[in-house]
Coordinates of C-alpha atoms and ligand atoms in Angstrom, one line a residue:
M18 CA 182.7 265.6 314.1
K19 CA 183.0 262.2 311.6
V20 CA 182.4 262.8 308.5
L21 CA 182.3 259.8 306.0
F22 CA 183.3 260.5 302.2
A23 CA 180.2 258.0 300.3
T24 CA 181.4 258.3 296.1
S25 CA 182.0 255.7 293.4
E26 CA 185.3 256.3 292.2
M27 CA 188.5 257.9 293.9
Y28 CA 192.0 259.0 292.4
P29 CA 194.4 256.8 292.7
L30 CA 191.7 253.6 292.7
I31 CA 189.7 254.2 290.0
K32 CA 189.1 256.9 287.7
T33 CA 186.6 257.7 285.0
G34 CA 186.7 261.2 285.1
G35 CA 186.8 264.7 287.4
L36 CA 184.9 263.0 290.2
A37 CA 188.0 261.0 291.3
D38 CA 190.5 263.4 291.1
V39 CA 188.0 265.3 293.7
S40 CA 187.7 261.9 295.8
G41 CA 191.4 261.3 295.4
A42 CA 192.5 264.9 296.8
L43 CA 189.3 266.2 298.6
P44 CA 188.9 263.7 302.0
Q45 CA 192.9 263.9 302.5
A46 CA 193.0 267.9 302.4
L47 CA 190.0 266.9 305.2
S48 CA 192.1 265.2 306.9
N49 CA 195.2 267.6 306.9
L50 CA 192.5 270.4 308.1
G51 CA 191.8 267.8 311.7
V52 CA 188.8 266.7 310.7
D53 CA 188.1 262.5 311.1
I54 CA 187.2 261.6 307.9
K55 CA 187.1 258.1 305.7
V56 CA 186.0 256.6 302.4
I57 CA 184.0 254.4 301.2
L58 CA 183.7 253.1 297.6
P59 CA 182.8 249.1 295.9
N60 CA 185.5 246.9 295.5
Y61 CA 185.7 247.1 291.6
A62 CA 187.2 244.1 290.2
D63 CA 190.2 247.0 288.7
L64 CA 190.6 248.7 291.7
K65 CA 194.7 249.8 291.9
N66 CA 195.5 247.3 294.7
E67 CA 199.4 248.3 294.2
H68 CA 198.1 252.5 296.2
I69 CA 196.8 250.6 299.0
D70 CA 197.4 248.2 302.1
T71 CA 195.8 244.4 303.6
K72 CA 192.3 244.5 303.0
L73 CA 191.0 243.1 306.2
S74 CA 187.3 241.7 306.4
I75 CA 185.5 243.7 308.9
G76 CA 181.4 241.4 308.3
L77 CA 179.6 240.3 306.2
V78 CA 175.6 241.8 306.7
E79 CA 172.8 240.7 303.8
I80 CA 171.1 242.1 302.3
L81 CA 167.6 242.4 300.0
G82 CA 168.9 238.5 300.3
Q83 CA 172.9 239.3 299.0
N84 CA 175.4 239.0 301.3
V85 CA 178.1 242.6 301.2
E86 CA 181.3 242.7 302.3
I87 CA 182.5 245.5 303.5
F88 CA 186.6 245.8 304.0
K89 CA 188.7 247.9 305.5
T90 CA 192.1 249.8 304.0
R91 CA 194.6 252.7 304.0
L92 CA 195.9 254.7 301.3
I93 CA 199.5 253.3 300.9
N94 CA 201.7 256.9 302.4
S95 CA 198.7 258.6 303.7
K96 CA 196.4 257.5 307.2
L97 CA 193.5 257.8 305.4
E98 CA 191.4 254.8 305.5
I99 CA 189.1 253.5 303.0
Y100 CA 186.0 250.8 303.0
L101 CA 184.9 249.1 300.3
V102 CA 182.0 247.2 299.2
D103 CA 182.6 244.1 298.2
H104 CA 179.6 242.0 295.8
P105 CA 180.1 240.6 292.8
T106 CA 178.6 243.0 290.9
F107 CA 181.8 245.0 291.3
S108 CA 184.4 242.8 292.4
A109 CA 183.3 240.0 289.1
R110 CA 183.5 242.8 287.0
K111 CA 186.4 243.7 284.8
G112 CA 186.3 247.3 283.4
N113 CA 184.9 250.5 283.9
P114 CA 182.7 251.5 286.5
Y115 CA 179.3 252.0 285.1
M116 CA 179.5 250.1 281.2
G117 CA 179.8 247.4 280.0
P118 CA 182.6 246.6 277.2
D119 CA 179.6 247.8 273.9
K120 CA 179.2 251.2 276.2
N121 CA 175.8 251.2 277.8
P122 CA 175.6 251.4 281.5
W123 CA 175.3 248.3 282.9
H124 CA 171.3 246.9 283.1
D125 CA 171.4 246.0 286.8
N126 CA 173.4 249.8 288.2
P127 CA 170.4 250.4 290.1
D128 CA 170.5 247.5 291.3
R129 CA 174.6 248.2 292.7
F130 CA 175.0 251.5 293.6
G131 CA 171.2 250.4 294.7
L132 CA 172.7 247.8 297.6
F133 CA 176.5 250.2 298.0
C134 CA 174.4 252.5 299.1
R135 CA 172.3 250.6 301.8
A136 CA 175.7 249.4 302.8
V137 CA 176.4 252.8 303.9
V138 CA 174.0 253.2 306.0
A139 CA 174.5 249.7 307.0
L140 CA 177.9 250.7 308.2
S141 CA 177.0 254.1 309.5
A142 CA 174.1 252.8 311.8
G143 CA 176.8 250.3 312.8
G144 CA 175.7 246.8 310.9
F145 CA 179.3 245.8 310.5
N146 CA 181.4 245.0 312.6
E147 CA 182.7 249.3 313.4
D148 CA 182.5 251.5 316.4
W149 CA 183.5 254.1 314.2
R150 CA 180.5 256.1 313.2
P151 CA 179.8 259.3 310.9
D152 CA 177.8 262.1 312.0
I153 CA 178.0 263.5 308.6
I154 CA 177.4 261.3 305.2
H155 CA 179.4 262.8 302.6
N156 CA 177.9 261.6 299.4
N157 CA 178.8 262.4 295.9
D158 CA 176.2 262.2 292.7
W159 CA 173.8 259.5 291.4
Q160 CA 175.5 256.6 293.0
T161 CA 175.1 257.8 296.7
G162 CA 171.3 259.5 296.2
L163 CA 169.7 256.9 297.8
I164 CA 171.7 257.7 301.1
P165 CA 169.9 260.3 302.0
A166 CA 166.6 258.9 301.4
L167 CA 167.9 256.0 303.4
L168 CA 168.5 257.4 306.5
S169 CA 165.7 260.5 306.1
E170 CA 164.2 258.7 309.4
S171 CA 166.8 260.2 311.6
E172 CA 167.9 263.1 312.0
L173 CA 171.5 262.1 312.8
P174 CA 173.9 261.5 310.1
K175 CA 173.3 264.8 308.7
K176 CA 174.0 264.9 305.2
I177 CA 175.6 266.7 302.5
F178 CA 175.1 265.4 298.4
T179 CA 177.9 267.2 295.6
I180 CA 176.3 267.4 293.1
H181 CA 179.3 266.7 290.4
N182 CA 177.2 266.6 287.4
L183 CA 173.5 267.0 286.9
A184 CA 173.5 265.5 283.4
Y185 CA 173.9 262.0 284.8
Q186 CA 171.2 261.6 287.4
G187 CA 170.4 257.6 287.8
V188 CA 166.7 258.3 286.4
F189 CA 165.4 254.2 286.1
D190 CA 161.0 253.1 285.7
R191 CA 158.8 252.0 288.5
P192 CA 160.0 248.2 288.4
T193 CA 162.8 248.8 288.9
F194 CA 162.1 251.4 292.2
E195 CA 159.6 248.7 293.3
R196 CA 162.7 246.0 293.1
L197 CA 164.7 248.1 295.2
G198 CA 163.3 247.6 297.7
L199 CA 162.0 251.1 298.7
P200 CA 159.3 252.3 301.0
W201 CA 156.3 253.1 299.5
T202 CA 156.4 256.8 301.0
L203 CA 160.0 257.2 298.9
W204 CA 157.0 257.0 295.4
R205 CA 156.4 260.7 295.5
E206 CA 156.2 264.1 293.7
D207 CA 158.2 265.5 296.5
A208 CA 161.0 262.7 297.3
L209 CA 162.7 260.0 294.7
E210 CA 159.5 260.0 292.0
Y211 CA 160.2 261.8 288.7
W212 CA 158.0 261.8 285.8
G213 CA 157.2 258.7 286.6
N214 CA 160.1 256.7 287.3
M215 CA 162.4 257.5 289.6
S216 CA 166.2 259.1 290.2
F217 CA 168.7 259.1 292.0
M218 CA 169.6 262.0 291.8
K219 CA 166.4 263.6 293.1
S220 CA 166.7 261.7 296.0
G221 CA 170.3 262.9 296.6
I222 CA 168.9 266.6 296.5
V223 CA 165.8 266.7 298.5
F224 CA 167.0 264.3 301.4
S225 CA 170.8 266.2 302.2
D226 CA 171.0 268.8 305.1
T227 CA 173.3 270.5 302.0
V228 CA 173.7 270.6 298.9
T229 CA 176.8 271.7 297.5
T230 CA 178.2 272.0 293.3
V231 CA 181.5 272.5 292.4
S232 CA 181.6 275.7 291.1
P233 CA 179.8 278.8 291.7
T234 CA 178.2 280.0 289.1
Y235 CA 176.9 276.3 288.5
A236 CA 175.5 276.1 291.3
E237 CA 173.5 279.3 290.1
E238 CA 172.8 277.6 286.4
I239 CA 170.9 274.7 288.0
K240 CA 168.4 276.8 288.8
T241 CA 167.2 277.4 285.2
K242 CA 165.3 275.7 283.2
E243 CA 168.3 275.4 280.2
Y244 CA 171.0 273.2 282.7
G245 CA 168.9 272.3 286.2
Y246 CA 167.3 269.3 284.0
G247 CA 164.3 269.2 285.5
L248 CA 165.6 269.5 288.4
D249 CA 165.6 273.5 288.3
G250 CA 162.5 274.0 290.8
V251 CA 163.8 271.3 293.9
L252 CA 166.5 273.2 293.7
K253 CA 165.5 275.8 293.6
N254 CA 163.9 275.3 296.6
K255 CA 166.2 274.5 298.6
G256 CA 167.6 278.0 299.2
K257 CA 170.8 278.8 301.1
N258 CA 171.5 275.2 301.7
L259 CA 173.1 275.0 297.8
K260 CA 176.3 276.0 297.5
G261 CA 178.9 276.2 294.8
I262 CA 182.4 275.5 295.9
L263 CA 185.3 276.1 293.5
N264 CA 187.4 272.7 293.3
G265 CA 190.7 272.4 293.2
I266 CA 193.9 270.9 292.2
G267 CA 195.6 267.2 293.1
E268 CA 199.7 268.0 294.4
D269 CA 199.9 265.4 291.5
W270 CA 199.9 268.2 289.7
N271 CA 202.6 270.7 289.5
P272 CA 204.6 270.4 286.8
A273 CA 207.2 271.7 289.2
T274 CA 207.7 268.7 291.0
D275 CA 205.3 266.0 288.6
Q276 CA 206.9 262.5 288.7
Q277 CA 204.8 262.0 285.1
I278 CA 206.3 264.9 283.4
D279 CA 209.9 264.8 280.8
E280 CA 210.5 267.5 282.7
H281 CA 210.0 269.8 285.1
Y282 CA 209.8 274.0 284.9
T283 CA 208.8 277.0 287.5
P284 CA 207.2 279.9 286.4
N285 CA 210.7 282.0 286.5
N286 CA 212.5 279.1 284.6
M287 CA 210.4 277.7 281.7
G288 CA 213.1 276.5 279.8
G289 CA 211.3 273.1 281.0
K290 CA 207.9 272.8 279.4
Y291 CA 209.8 274.0 275.5
N292 CA 211.6 271.5 275.5
T293 CA 208.5 269.2 277.0
K294 CA 206.8 270.4 273.8
R295 CA 209.7 269.4 271.5
I296 CA 209.3 266.0 272.8
I297 CA 206.0 265.3 272.6
Q298 CA 205.9 266.8 269.0
K299 CA 208.7 264.2 268.2
H300 CA 206.4 261.5 270.2
L301 CA 203.3 262.1 268.8
G302 CA 204.7 262.3 264.9
L303 CA 204.1 266.0 264.6
P304 CA 206.9 268.4 263.0
E305 CA 209.3 269.2 266.0
N306 CA 209.2 273.6 265.7
P307 CA 208.9 275.2 268.5
N308 CA 206.8 278.5 266.6
T309 CA 204.2 276.8 265.9
P310 CA 201.6 276.6 268.5
L311 CA 200.0 273.3 270.3
I312 CA 196.8 273.0 271.2
I313 CA 195.6 270.8 273.3
H314 CA 192.1 269.1 274.4
I315 CA 191.7 266.0 276.8
G316 CA 188.6 264.5 278.0
R317 CA 185.9 262.4 277.6
L318 CA 184.2 262.8 273.7
V319 CA 180.6 263.5 274.6
E320 CA 178.7 266.5 274.2
Q321 CA 178.8 267.9 277.5
K322 CA 182.4 268.6 276.1
G323 CA 181.6 270.1 272.9
I324 CA 183.6 267.9 270.7
D325 CA 181.3 268.0 268.2
L326 CA 182.1 271.6 267.0
L327 CA 185.9 271.4 268.2
I328 CA 185.6 269.2 265.3
Q329 CA 184.4 271.2 263.0
A330 CA 186.5 274.2 264.1
I331 CA 190.3 271.8 263.5
E332 CA 188.4 270.6 260.6
A333 CA 188.3 274.5 259.2
L334 CA 191.9 275.4 260.8
K335 CA 193.4 272.2 259.6
D336 CA 195.3 274.9 257.1
R337 CA 196.9 276.9 259.3
D338 CA 199.8 276.8 261.1
I339 CA 198.3 275.4 264.3
Q340 CA 198.9 271.4 266.0
F341 CA 196.2 270.1 267.4
V342 CA 196.6 267.6 270.1
I343 CA 193.7 265.5 271.6
L344 CA 193.4 262.3 273.9
G345 CA 189.7 261.7 274.4
T346 CA 188.0 257.9 274.3
G347 CA 184.3 258.3 274.3
E348 CA 180.7 258.0 271.8
N349 CA 181.9 255.9 268.8
R350 CA 181.5 258.5 266.4
F351 CA 184.1 261.0 267.7
E352 CA 186.6 258.7 268.2
Q353 CA 186.5 257.5 264.5
T354 CA 185.9 261.0 263.1
L355 CA 188.9 262.1 264.6
I356 CA 190.9 259.0 264.2
K357 CA 190.2 259.7 260.3
L358 CA 191.2 263.4 260.9
A359 CA 194.2 262.4 262.2
S360 CA 195.4 260.1 259.8
Q361 CA 194.5 263.0 256.6
N362 CA 196.4 265.5 258.5
P363 CA 199.8 263.8 260.3
N364 CA 201.6 267.0 260.4
K365 CA 198.9 269.0 261.8
I366 CA 196.3 267.0 264.0
A367 CA 197.5 263.9 267.0
V368 CA 194.9 261.6 268.3
H369 CA 194.9 259.5 270.6
I370 CA 191.8 257.6 271.6
G371 CA 192.0 255.4 275.0
Y372 CA 192.7 256.6 278.3
D373 CA 196.0 257.8 279.6
E374 CA 197.1 259.2 282.6
Q375 CA 200.7 259.8 281.8
L376 CA 200.1 261.4 278.9
A377 CA 198.2 263.3 279.9
H378 CA 200.3 265.2 282.0
R379 CA 202.7 265.2 279.7
L380 CA 200.3 266.6 277.4
E381 CA 199.9 269.5 279.9
A382 CA 203.3 270.4 280.0
A383 CA 203.6 270.4 276.4
G384 CA 200.8 272.3 275.1
D385 CA 200.7 276.4 274.7
A386 CA 196.9 276.0 274.8
F387 CA 194.1 273.6 275.9
I388 CA 190.2 274.3 274.9
M389 CA 187.6 273.0 276.5
P390 CA 184.4 274.3 274.4
S391 CA 182.1 273.3 276.6
R392 CA 178.2 273.0 276.5
F393 CA 178.5 273.0 280.6
E394 CA 180.8 272.5 282.9
P395 CA 180.2 272.0 286.9
C396 CA 183.7 273.4 287.6
G397 CA 186.2 271.1 285.0
L398 CA 189.6 270.2 286.8
N399 CA 191.9 270.3 283.1
Q400 CA 192.0 274.4 282.7
L401 CA 192.8 274.3 286.5
Y402 CA 195.8 271.8 285.5
S403 CA 196.5 273.8 282.3
L404 CA 196.7 277.1 284.3
K405 CA 199.3 275.5 286.8
Y406 CA 201.5 273.8 283.3
G407 CA 201.1 277.5 281.8
T408 CA 198.5 276.3 278.9
I409 CA 197.2 279.1 278.2
P410 CA 192.9 278.1 278.9
I411 CA 190.6 278.6 276.0
V412 CA 187.1 278.3 277.3
H413 CA 183.5 278.7 277.3
R414 CA 182.2 281.4 279.7
V415 CA 180.0 278.6 281.6
G416 CA 180.1 276.9 285.6
G417 CA 183.6 276.8 287.0
L418 CA 185.5 277.7 283.7
A419 CA 183.2 281.0 284.0
D420 CA 184.6 280.5 287.4
S421 CA 188.9 279.7 287.2
V422 CA 190.2 281.5 283.1
I423 CA 189.9 285.3 283.6
H424 CA 190.1 286.5 279.6
S425 CA 193.1 288.5 278.3
D426 CA 191.7 291.9 277.5
D427 CA 193.6 295.6 277.7
E428 CA 192.7 295.8 280.9
T429 CA 193.2 292.4 282.6
I430 CA 196.4 292.2 280.3
A431 CA 197.2 295.6 281.9
N432 CA 196.6 294.5 285.7
G433 CA 198.4 291.5 285.8
T434 CA 195.0 289.6 286.2
A435 CA 194.7 287.7 282.5
T436 CA 194.7 284.4 282.3
G437 CA 192.8 283.0 279.3
V438 CA 191.1 283.3 276.6
L439 CA 186.7 282.9 277.2
I440 CA 184.3 282.2 274.8
D441 CA 180.7 283.6 275.5
F442 CA 178.5 282.8 273.0
L443 CA 179.4 278.8 271.9
D444 CA 179.1 277.4 268.3
V445 CA 182.2 276.9 265.5
P446 CA 183.0 280.4 263.9
A447 CA 183.3 281.4 267.7
I448 CA 185.3 278.3 268.7
I449 CA 187.8 279.8 265.5
W450 CA 187.2 283.3 266.7
A451 CA 189.0 281.9 270.0
I452 CA 191.6 280.0 268.8
D453 CA 192.9 283.7 265.9
Y454 CA 192.0 285.6 269.3
F455 CA 195.0 283.0 271.0
I456 CA 197.1 283.3 268.4
K457 CA 197.2 286.8 268.9
L458 CA 198.3 286.4 272.0
Y459 CA 200.7 283.7 271.6
E460 CA 202.5 286.4 268.8
N461 CA 203.4 288.9 271.3
T462 CA 205.6 287.0 273.7
E463 CA 206.1 289.2 276.3
V464 CA 201.8 289.1 276.6
L465 CA 201.7 285.2 276.4
S466 CA 204.4 285.6 278.5
K467 CA 202.9 287.2 281.4
I468 CA 199.3 285.7 281.0
Q469 CA 201.4 282.2 281.1
I470 CA 203.1 283.2 284.8
N471 CA 199.6 284.9 285.8
G472 CA 197.6 281.7 285.2
M473 CA 200.3 279.4 287.1
N474 CA 200.8 281.6 290.3
R475 CA 196.7 281.6 290.8
Q476 CA 196.1 280.0 293.7
H477 CA 193.9 276.8 293.8
E478 CA 194.9 274.7 296.2
W479 CA 192.6 271.5 297.2
S480 CA 193.1 273.0 301.0
I481 CA 191.6 276.8 299.9
S482 CA 188.0 274.5 299.0
A483 CA 188.3 271.4 302.1
N484 CA 188.1 275.2 304.4
E485 CA 184.9 275.8 302.6
Y486 CA 183.5 271.9 303.1
K487 CA 184.7 272.3 306.6
K488 CA 182.9 274.8 307.3
I489 CA 179.9 273.1 306.6
Y490 CA 180.2 270.4 308.2
L491 CA 181.0 272.1 311.0
S492 CA 177.6 274.1 310.9
L493 CA 176.0 270.6 310.2
A494 CA 177.2 269.4 313.5
Q495 CA 176.1 272.6 315.5
E496 CA 172.8 272.7 314.0
H497 CA 172.2 269.3 315.4
Ligands
ADP518 P1 184.7 265.4 283.8 O1 185.1 264.6 285.5 O2 183.1 265.8 283.5 O3 184.9 264.4 282.7 P2 187.1 266.8 284.3 O4 187.4 268.3 283.6 O5 186.1 267.4 285.0 O6 186.1 266.4 283.5 O7 187.4 265.8 284.8 C1 188.6 265.0 284.2 C2 189.7 264.0 284.5 O8 189.7 263.1 283.6 C3 190.9 265.1 283.9 O9 192.1 264.8 285.5 C4 191.7 264.8 283.0 O10 192.4 264.7 283.1 C5 190.9 263.1 282.9 N1 190.8 262.4 281.7 C6 189.6 262.7 280.9 N2 190.1 262.0 279.8 C7 191.2 261.6 279.7 C8 192.1 260.4 279.4 N3 191.1 259.8 278.0 N4 192.9 260.0 278.7 C9 193.6 260.9 280.8 N5 193.1 261.4 281.2 C10 191.7 261.6 280.8
GLC519 C1 182.5 265.9 286.5 C2 181.8 267.4 286.0 C3 183.3 268.4 285.6 C4 183.4 268.5 287.3 C5 184.0 266.9 288.2 C6 184.6 266.5 289.2 O1 182.2 264.7 285.9 O2 181.3 267.5 285.2 O3 182.9 269.7 285.4 O4 185.4 269.2 287.4 O5 182.4 266.7 287.9 O6 183.7 267.7 290.3

């Protein structure tokens, strides 16, 4: 059974969010389980070449009048093979994979990712000089959504499509559909057509044998009007072929071994965590007080993550003895408000606008709590990292957050399952309530330490999730 994993980002080569973490860890975990799997992604200008071996060309193919080359390489220190699809719209464009310096999506995104999809299809059909041909193609998010449609005429390879975020659908107008050279048979309501436009995401869902998403609760939520973004009906139609599998935690997120943090620690010896808190307070210019609760937030500064509500809650709490640290990039309006808030309250609020992988690790290690008031969250990774780092997650009860954090009340504290604080109905007062609730837990060191250790001992290894994907692959292979 050979599997090709198609993705638009992969840690440590290129990352904008959780999809990169998943693509960096899941194929490796599947390979460790004996699956013959290779990854394919675009050869971006900003791809971190120091993490891969020499790139060898496996050929050049003309697709829609454009020359597309594929390189083959390997991650250093790993046997996992990687194909890189090369075209100037990827390899001659620096910066974010999806948007220009003005933060607007690249105007030709459908063309770029349409070409990527066609290159994947050509490779899988033996179009480049490559003997290895997949029995299964595992696609991820809208950027890969045309692959199943382009392969819909043939039963093989089998197609699996993972939705990481239904809010980003790759919807484009009809002239784009025409420009992409897609057959008219695909312009149907039960195919790519979506309210007079075309949708890459819908294409991925409709034409795949199995659709998965990244948590069981999100798999249910997306079948409702509220979270379905117009695709709830299409998703309901998938029946048993829509499944939710919770993401795992990559090996480099472990406070006992993490190369990027200031001091290591374990559930039995938490000293390193408390030292790290002091080091980070100093680093960020906050008063070095071990007793002041340090609440962190890391993420894309967009409405999905509830950052607008969090900003209002922080404003309301700024005179309390609490420190907040926010690391993120995103919409200008949120970046500007946060910078202003921090400059007005330098002893309480520290803000770092930018993308900083190491700081993300150091903050997870330093924090007392991690706040994630997402409006919706397909899985969410930072709450998982927080559990592992003994940093109590304060989260909205949706999607993967609901599936990974257990609210701390008398019962769960007594039976040893409590791991965090859950908000049932999200608004600003509810966030303030949740922070107050956390502070009460924080003040009882015995209870706090129990909750921390419960979280640190939770099992979220990627091998567990990878086993679920392997079962799907096996059943698809058997179907054939
Ligand atoms: P999403 O994929 O929706 O952005 P996830 O929680 O699944 O959310 O994953 C986000 C990933 O990106 C995490 O690994 C998180 O640490 C990382 N991340 C987000 N913003 C930043 C940032 N500004 N600096 C460093 N890492 C970040
Ligand atoms: C998306 C989701 C996030 C999920 C990640 C990886 O970006 O927003 O919740 O954890 O994909 O699956």
